[in-house]
Short mmCIF file of C-alpha atoms in Angstrom, two decimals:
data_model
loop_
_atom_site.label_atom_id
_atom_site.label_comp_id
_atom_site.label_asym_id
_atom_site.label_seq_id
_atom_site.Cartn_x
_atom_site.Cartn_y
_atom_site.Cartn_z
CA MET A 1 0.99 -33.47 13.94
CA SER A 2 2.86 -31.02 11.70
CA ILE A 3 1.47 -30.37 8.23
CA LYS A 4 4.85 -29.20 6.98
CA PRO A 5 7.60 -30.52 9.29
CA ALA A 6 10.33 -27.94 9.68
CA PRO A 7 13.71 -28.88 8.12
CA ALA A 8 17.08 -28.19 9.70
CA VAL A 9 17.62 -24.92 7.83
CA ARG A 10 16.50 -21.76 9.63
CA CYS A 11 15.33 -18.53 7.96
CA PHE A 12 14.80 -14.90 8.98
CA GLN A 13 13.70 -11.98 6.81
CA SER A 14 12.85 -8.34 7.39
CA PRO A 15 12.46 -4.92 5.74
CA GLY A 16 15.63 -3.12 4.75
CA ARG A 17 15.17 -0.29 7.24
CA TYR A 18 12.55 0.78 9.80
CA LEU A 19 12.10 4.36 10.95
CA GLN A 20 9.58 5.44 13.61
CA GLY A 21 8.93 8.77 15.23
CA PRO A 22 7.24 12.15 14.95
CA GLY A 23 7.52 13.91 11.60
CA THR A 24 9.23 11.10 9.74
CA ILE A 25 6.95 11.59 6.71
CA ASP A 26 8.67 14.93 6.15
CA SER A 27 11.96 13.17 5.50
CA LEU A 28 10.68 10.78 2.82
CA TYR A 29 12.75 12.63 0.24
CA GLU A 30 15.95 11.60 2.10
CA THR A 31 15.02 7.95 1.77
CA VAL A 32 14.27 8.26 -1.92
CA MET A 33 17.56 10.11 -2.54
CA ILE A 34 19.49 7.12 -1.17
CA ASP A 35 18.60 5.05 -4.24
CA GLY A 36 16.97 7.32 -6.81
CA ASP A 37 15.39 10.60 -7.83
CA SER A 38 11.70 9.81 -8.31
CA ALA A 39 8.67 8.28 -6.62
CA PHE A 40 5.04 7.37 -7.25
CA ALA A 41 2.78 7.41 -4.18
CA VAL A 42 -0.37 5.41 -3.60
CA ILE A 43 -2.21 7.51 -1.02
CA ASP A 44 -5.28 6.49 0.95
CA ALA A 45 -8.30 8.59 -0.06
CA TYR A 46 -8.75 9.85 3.52
CA PHE A 47 -5.29 11.45 3.45
CA TYR A 48 -5.07 12.34 -0.22
CA GLU A 49 -6.04 15.99 -0.08
CA SER A 50 -3.63 16.89 2.70
CA LEU A 51 -0.69 14.57 2.04
CA SER A 52 -0.56 14.71 -1.76
CA GLU A 53 0.19 18.44 -1.65
CA ARG A 54 2.53 18.07 1.32
CA LEU A 55 4.57 15.35 -0.36
CA SER A 56 4.57 17.02 -3.76
CA ALA A 57 5.99 20.21 -2.24
CA GLN A 58 8.61 18.23 -0.29
CA PHE A 59 9.87 16.35 -3.35
CA SER A 60 9.80 19.41 -5.59
CA GLU A 61 11.80 21.41 -3.06
CA HIS A 62 14.58 18.82 -3.23
CA GLY A 63 14.60 18.40 -7.01
CA LEU A 64 12.90 14.98 -7.09
CA LYS A 65 10.20 13.82 -9.50
CA PHE A 66 6.91 12.91 -7.85
CA ALA A 67 3.50 11.65 -8.92
CA CYS A 68 0.67 10.18 -6.89
CA SER A 69 -2.71 8.49 -7.11
CA ARG A 70 -5.75 8.51 -4.86
CA TYR A 71 -6.55 5.02 -3.58
CA GLU A 72 -9.90 3.86 -2.24
CA GLY A 73 -11.93 0.69 -2.34
CA GLU A 74 -10.93 -2.92 -2.12
CA ILE A 75 -7.50 -4.23 -2.95
CA ASN A 76 -8.08 -6.32 -6.04
CA GLN A 77 -6.67 -6.97 -9.49
CA GLU A 78 -8.80 -4.24 -11.08
CA HIS A 79 -7.30 -1.52 -8.88
CA LEU A 80 -3.83 -3.02 -9.27
CA ASP A 81 -4.14 -2.92 -13.06
CA ARG A 82 -5.25 0.72 -12.90
CA LEU A 83 -2.29 1.75 -10.77
CA ASN A 84 0.14 -0.21 -12.91
CA ALA A 85 -1.16 1.64 -15.96
CA GLU A 86 -0.66 4.99 -14.22
CA VAL A 87 2.91 4.09 -13.30
CA ARG A 88 3.79 2.87 -16.78
CA ALA A 89 2.31 6.02 -18.34
CA LEU A 90 4.94 8.15 -16.60
CA GLU A 91 7.90 9.42 -18.60
CA SER A 92 10.04 6.79 -16.86
CA LEU A 93 9.52 4.23 -14.12
CA PRO A 94 9.91 5.77 -10.68
CA ALA A 95 12.70 4.57 -8.43
CA PHE A 96 10.20 3.97 -5.60
CA ILE A 97 6.55 3.20 -5.07
CA ILE A 98 5.35 4.74 -1.80
CA GLY A 99 2.27 3.40 0.00
CA VAL A 100 0.63 5.86 2.42
CA GLY A 101 -2.39 4.82 4.45
CA GLY A 102 -3.88 1.71 6.05
CA GLY A 103 -3.15 -1.93 5.37
CA LYS A 104 -4.84 -1.96 1.97
CA SER A 105 -2.86 1.04 0.70
CA CYS A 106 0.37 -0.50 2.00
CA ASP A 107 -0.40 -3.86 0.40
CA MET A 108 -1.36 -2.23 -2.89
CA ALA A 109 1.89 -0.24 -3.02
CA LYS A 110 3.89 -3.44 -2.44
CA ALA A 111 1.99 -5.15 -5.27
CA VAL A 112 2.59 -2.26 -7.68
CA ALA A 113 6.28 -2.22 -6.79
CA THR A 114 6.56 -5.95 -7.44
CA ASP A 115 4.77 -5.76 -10.78
CA ASN A 116 7.11 -2.99 -11.94
CA ASN A 117 10.28 -4.33 -10.30
CA VAL A 118 11.02 -1.16 -8.34
CA LYS A 119 11.64 -0.50 -4.68
CA VAL A 120 8.92 0.28 -2.17
CA ILE A 121 8.50 2.52 0.88
CA VAL A 122 5.59 1.77 3.20
CA VAL A 123 4.17 4.62 5.33
CA PRO A 124 1.36 3.28 7.56
CA THR A 125 -0.98 5.92 8.97
CA ALA A 126 -2.69 3.56 11.41
CA LEU A 127 -0.97 0.82 13.41
CA SER A 128 -3.60 -1.86 12.94
CA THR A 129 -1.96 -4.77 11.07
CA ASP A 130 1.33 -6.45 10.14
CA ALA A 131 0.98 -5.32 6.51
CA PRO A 132 3.73 -2.65 6.62
CA THR A 133 6.62 -5.06 7.10
CA SER A 134 5.42 -8.24 5.40
CA CYS A 135 6.56 -9.86 2.17
CA HIS A 136 3.08 -10.31 0.69
CA SER A 137 -0.12 -8.46 -0.15
CA VAL A 138 -3.65 -9.66 0.57
CA LEU A 139 -5.87 -9.26 -2.51
CA TYR A 140 -9.54 -10.05 -2.94
CA ASP A 141 -11.24 -11.70 -5.90
CA LYS A 142 -14.69 -10.92 -7.32
CA ASN A 143 -16.32 -13.31 -4.85
CA GLY A 144 -14.79 -11.55 -1.85
CA SER A 145 -12.34 -14.33 -1.08
CA HIS A 146 -8.78 -13.30 -0.33
CA TYR A 147 -5.51 -14.64 -1.63
CA LEU A 148 -1.84 -13.76 -1.15
CA LYS A 149 0.39 -12.09 -3.69
CA GLN A 150 3.93 -12.99 -2.70
CA HIS A 151 6.81 -10.54 -3.26
CA LYS A 152 10.49 -11.16 -3.86
CA ARG A 153 11.45 -9.32 -0.70
CA ASN A 154 10.09 -7.35 2.21
CA PRO A 155 9.60 -3.58 1.83
CA ASP A 156 12.82 -1.69 1.36
CA TYR A 157 11.80 0.92 3.92
CA VAL A 158 9.05 1.20 6.51
CA ILE A 159 8.47 4.71 7.85
CA VAL A 160 6.05 5.25 10.74
CA ASP A 161 5.14 8.86 11.51
CA THR A 162 3.75 8.64 15.03
CA GLU A 163 2.36 12.18 14.88
CA ILE A 164 -0.03 10.89 12.24
CA ALA A 165 -0.60 7.49 13.82
CA VAL A 166 -1.52 8.81 17.26
CA ASN A 167 -4.42 10.73 15.66
CA ALA A 168 -5.84 7.70 13.85
CA PRO A 169 -9.22 6.27 15.03
CA ILE A 170 -8.76 4.38 18.28
CA SER A 171 -10.35 1.26 16.74
CA THR A 172 -7.33 0.90 14.45
CA PHE A 173 -4.90 1.01 17.37
CA ILE A 174 -7.00 -1.54 19.30
CA SER A 175 -6.87 -3.79 16.24
CA GLY A 176 -3.10 -3.56 16.19
CA LEU A 177 -2.96 -4.44 19.87
CA GLY A 178 -5.05 -7.56 19.35
CA ASP A 179 -3.08 -8.75 16.35
CA ALA A 180 0.27 -8.12 18.03
CA MET A 181 -0.69 -9.80 21.31
CA ALA A 182 -1.54 -13.01 19.46
CA THR A 183 1.85 -13.15 17.69
CA TYR A 184 3.84 -14.77 20.50
CA PHE A 185 1.25 -17.37 21.48
CA GLU A 186 0.72 -18.42 17.87
CA ALA A 187 4.47 -18.49 17.29
CA MET A 188 5.04 -20.86 20.20
CA ALA A 189 2.11 -23.05 19.24
CA SER A 190 3.53 -23.45 15.74
CA PHE A 191 7.04 -24.03 17.05
CA GLY A 192 5.71 -26.69 19.40
CA ASN A 193 4.07 -28.35 16.39
CA ASP A 194 7.40 -28.26 14.51
CA ASP A 195 5.80 -26.29 11.70
CA VAL A 196 7.72 -24.21 9.16
CA CYS A 197 7.85 -20.41 9.47
CA TYR A 198 6.46 -18.02 6.82
CA ALA A 199 9.88 -16.56 6.03
CA GLY A 200 11.54 -17.90 2.90
CA GLY A 201 8.34 -19.14 1.33
CA SER A 202 7.24 -21.48 4.14
CA ARG A 203 10.14 -23.87 3.63
CA TYR A 204 12.31 -23.30 6.72
CA ARG A 205 12.47 -23.54 10.47
CA SER A 206 12.03 -20.41 12.57
CA THR A 207 15.03 -18.75 14.20
CA GLN A 208 15.54 -17.94 17.86
CA ALA A 209 15.50 -14.30 16.80
CA GLY A 210 12.05 -14.60 15.24
CA ARG A 211 10.58 -16.21 18.34
CA ALA A 212 12.33 -13.74 20.65
CA ILE A 213 10.90 -10.80 18.67
CA ALA A 214 7.42 -12.30 18.96
CA GLU A 215 7.90 -12.63 22.72
CA LEU A 216 9.12 -9.04 22.97
CA ALA A 217 5.90 -7.87 21.31
CA TYR A 218 3.92 -9.70 24.02
CA ARG A 219 6.02 -8.38 26.90
CA THR A 220 5.97 -4.83 25.56
CA LEU A 221 2.18 -4.82 25.29
CA MET A 222 1.69 -6.39 28.72
CA GLU A 223 3.86 -3.64 30.19
CA ASN A 224 2.76 -0.66 28.13
CA GLY A 225 -0.42 -1.63 26.24
CA ARG A 226 -2.94 -0.32 28.76
CA GLN A 227 -1.23 3.06 29.07
CA ALA A 228 -0.70 3.26 25.32
CA TYR A 229 -4.41 2.62 24.78
CA ALA A 230 -5.32 5.40 27.21
CA ASP A 231 -2.85 7.76 25.52
CA ALA A 232 -4.05 6.88 22.02
CA LYS A 233 -7.65 7.65 23.00
CA GLU A 234 -6.52 11.14 23.98
CA HIS A 235 -4.15 11.45 21.00
CA ARG A 236 -1.12 11.77 23.28
CA ARG A 237 2.19 10.65 21.80
CA THR A 238 3.99 9.27 24.85
CA GLN A 239 6.80 6.78 25.44
CA ALA A 240 4.18 4.10 26.13
CA PHE A 241 2.48 4.88 22.83
CA GLU A 242 5.78 4.79 20.92
CA ASP A 243 6.67 1.42 22.48
CA ALA A 244 3.27 -0.06 21.66
CA ALA A 245 3.47 1.42 18.15
CA GLU A 246 6.71 -0.48 17.63
CA ALA A 247 5.16 -3.65 19.02
CA ASN A 248 2.09 -3.34 16.81
CA THR A 249 4.13 -2.74 13.65
CA LEU A 250 7.74 -3.91 13.73
CA LEU A 251 7.76 -6.55 16.47
CA SER A 252 4.46 -8.12 15.50
CA GLY A 253 5.28 -7.92 11.79
CA LEU A 254 8.69 -9.56 12.13
CA GLY A 255 7.37 -11.92 14.80
CA PHE A 256 4.55 -13.37 12.74
CA GLU A 257 6.47 -13.62 9.46
CA ASN A 258 9.47 -15.31 11.04
CA THR A 259 7.29 -17.80 12.90
CA ARG A 260 3.75 -18.79 11.88
CA CYS A 261 0.11 -18.31 12.79
CA ALA A 262 -1.93 -20.88 14.65
CA LEU A 263 -5.43 -21.38 16.04
CA ALA A 264 -6.32 -17.70 16.63
CA HIS A 265 -5.82 -16.73 12.97
CA GLY A 266 -7.37 -20.01 11.90
CA ILE A 267 -10.65 -19.06 13.55
CA GLN A 268 -10.43 -15.44 12.46
CA GLY A 269 -10.25 -16.51 8.81
CA SER A 270 -13.77 -17.97 9.00
CA PHE A 271 -15.63 -15.01 10.47
CA ASN A 272 -17.44 -14.51 7.17
CA ALA A 273 -19.51 -17.57 8.17
CA ILE A 274 -21.30 -15.69 10.98
CA PRO A 275 -23.31 -12.43 11.08
CA ALA A 276 -20.78 -10.51 13.16
CA LYS A 277 -20.76 -6.72 13.08
CA PRO A 278 -17.98 -5.05 11.07
CA LEU A 279 -14.72 -5.41 12.98
CA LEU A 280 -11.09 -4.89 12.06
CA HIS A 281 -8.78 -7.88 11.57
CA GLY A 282 -6.89 -7.50 14.85
CA GLN A 283 -10.03 -7.00 16.90
CA VAL A 284 -11.23 -10.42 15.75
CA VAL A 285 -7.79 -11.97 16.25
CA GLY A 286 -7.75 -10.66 19.83
CA TYR A 287 -11.04 -12.41 20.54
CA CYS A 288 -9.84 -15.62 18.88
CA LEU A 289 -6.63 -15.60 20.93
CA LEU A 290 -8.73 -16.04 24.06
CA ILE A 291 -10.21 -19.20 22.54
CA GLN A 292 -6.74 -20.43 21.60
CA LEU A 293 -5.51 -20.02 25.17
CA LEU A 294 -8.44 -22.02 26.52
CA VAL A 295 -7.89 -24.77 23.94
CA GLU A 296 -4.22 -24.89 24.98
CA LYS A 297 -5.24 -25.07 28.63
CA ALA A 298 -7.42 -28.08 27.77
CA GLY A 299 -4.53 -29.52 25.77
CA GLY A 300 -2.23 -29.43 28.77
CA VAL A 301 0.05 -26.51 27.86
CA ALA A 302 1.66 -25.39 31.10
CA GLY A 303 0.64 -21.98 32.47
CA ARG A 304 -2.23 -21.35 30.08
CA GLU A 305 -4.86 -20.92 32.82
CA ARG A 306 -2.81 -18.04 34.23
CA ASP A 307 -2.06 -16.69 30.74
CA PHE A 308 -5.72 -16.72 29.83
CA ALA A 309 -6.78 -14.78 32.93
CA GLU A 310 -4.04 -12.19 32.33
CA ILE A 311 -4.78 -11.77 28.64
CA PHE A 312 -8.52 -11.62 29.25
CA ALA A 313 -8.07 -8.79 31.75
CA TRP A 314 -5.67 -7.00 29.40
CA SER A 315 -8.02 -7.41 26.45
CA ARG A 316 -10.90 -6.03 28.50
CA ASP A 317 -8.80 -3.02 29.49
CA VAL A 318 -7.82 -2.13 25.90
CA GLY A 319 -11.29 -2.53 24.40
CA LEU A 320 -10.99 -5.83 22.56
CA PRO A 321 -14.04 -8.13 22.05
CA LEU A 322 -14.51 -10.68 24.80
CA CYS A 323 -17.58 -12.65 23.74
CA PHE A 324 -20.17 -13.03 21.00
CA ALA A 325 -22.18 -10.05 22.27
CA ASP A 326 -19.14 -7.89 21.60
CA LEU A 327 -19.12 -9.32 18.07
CA GLY A 328 -22.69 -8.11 17.60
CA ILE A 329 -24.37 -11.52 18.00
CA THR A 330 -26.87 -11.77 20.86
CA GLU A 331 -29.34 -14.34 19.53
CA ASN A 332 -28.85 -18.04 18.64
CA THR A 333 -25.38 -17.72 20.11
CA ASP A 334 -24.74 -21.47 20.41
CA HIS A 335 -25.71 -22.02 16.76
CA TRP A 336 -23.33 -19.34 15.56
CA ILE A 337 -20.51 -20.55 17.78
CA ARG A 338 -20.91 -24.04 16.29
CA THR A 339 -21.07 -22.57 12.79
CA LEU A 340 -17.88 -20.55 13.27
CA VAL A 341 -15.94 -23.41 14.84
CA HIS A 342 -17.08 -26.01 12.31
CA THR A 343 -16.26 -23.75 9.34
CA ALA A 344 -12.84 -22.91 10.70
CA TYR A 345 -12.07 -26.52 11.57
CA GLU A 346 -12.99 -27.66 8.09
CA GLU A 347 -11.28 -24.85 6.18
CA SER A 348 -8.09 -23.94 8.03
CA TYR A 349 -5.22 -26.20 9.01
CA LEU A 350 -4.03 -23.36 11.29
CA LEU A 351 -6.71 -24.48 13.73
CA LYS A 352 -4.66 -27.65 14.13
CA ASN A 353 -1.24 -25.95 14.22
CA GLU A 354 -0.85 -26.69 17.92
CA PRO A 355 1.55 -28.95 19.86
CA PHE A 356 -1.22 -31.49 20.59
CA PRO A 357 -4.18 -33.00 18.69
CA VAL A 358 -7.01 -30.47 18.40
CA THR A 359 -10.61 -31.60 17.92
CA GLU A 360 -13.57 -29.56 16.81
CA GLU A 361 -15.27 -30.24 20.16
CA MET A 362 -12.25 -28.84 22.03
CA VAL A 363 -12.53 -25.57 20.15
CA TYR A 364 -16.30 -25.42 20.60
CA GLY A 365 -15.93 -26.13 24.33
CA ALA A 366 -13.31 -23.38 24.64
CA ALA A 367 -15.61 -20.86 22.89
CA CYS A 368 -18.45 -21.75 25.25
CA GLU A 369 -16.13 -21.51 28.24
CA LEU A 370 -15.12 -18.03 27.09
CA GLU A 371 -18.79 -16.99 26.93
CA ALA A 372 -19.31 -18.08 30.54
CA TYR A 373 -16.06 -16.49 31.76
CA ALA A 374 -16.83 -13.20 30.03
CA ALA A 375 -20.30 -13.10 31.56
CA ALA A 376 -18.72 -13.41 35.01
CA HIS A 377 -15.76 -11.06 34.49
CA ARG A 378 -17.04 -8.19 32.36
CA ARG A 379 -17.22 -4.76 33.88
CA GLU A 380 -20.70 -3.44 34.60
CA GLY A 381 -22.10 -1.72 31.51
CA GLN A 382 -19.28 -2.92 29.28
CA MET A 383 -20.07 -3.94 25.72
#
């Protein structure tokens, strides 16, 4: 079944250091001073006015050189070329590139650091994806298709300021919950299929540590995800929120990269084939995980009927999509389900990265089963 059978050699990779807590952005200068005296920051447009001045004052106070650029729009080669030109126009290359913002800003900073062979600090302001810790950037071409820009190493430092993150839009936190919850189930599906992990350039077997971290993300979110969601809606930085923040960012990031994705991400990658409403990456992955669990139940994976019921209830409680109506599609549902499944089955081998043979009809049947289950188990008035 495996597309790339895993060899005997195992691999694990990670960022150099991870810091999480309130006010950590105010100690960025300390991190820079470990290895240099200068930095160039790529700052998300939403935060530029407030954080550019805040960071400039911080670096100036401690005798460090600092420059920054406002970042908005898609992450593509045009924007990367512009930022590279700004960096190379400085009196000297900075010791660090700092990415401040969402996944696109983080990915862009990593790409700029790679192109200029300098170190990178990633400062995510919303905990919605695995971008902060990963060893690649997702870029888009002129046709809107995405591709990966691989880097020599993971970010040198990842700094999560939870005072900022807890005030991010709740949709971003929900996205992170959906993406992180899928990590463990996709990791075990891939491991059962004897597939290689992403770490080390997709040439090695996953480690016990990688799979254990993926499982810890799942267990943390099952225990604390509901409370963290409630706290995040009210912008309360609690222990539950801090634990879920770590699961969304560090545990999910290390978990996915040191294992591999499977059916849930395989379906998610083909959502451009259907007229779904705008949703964040992890919101879609959360929905697709429910389909994966039903496919695995049909494929004979032990315990998946129980897992599906538990994850469905959890997903409902944290605001993740449960059916096509939640995706914004209420007409010709069967047609669009078939379109999504067929496109994904034809385009992504991840749909088949399971420990048993997966057919297109199995996936279609699971999506239809999810529609029926959601209709029977939604809360009144829920969308």
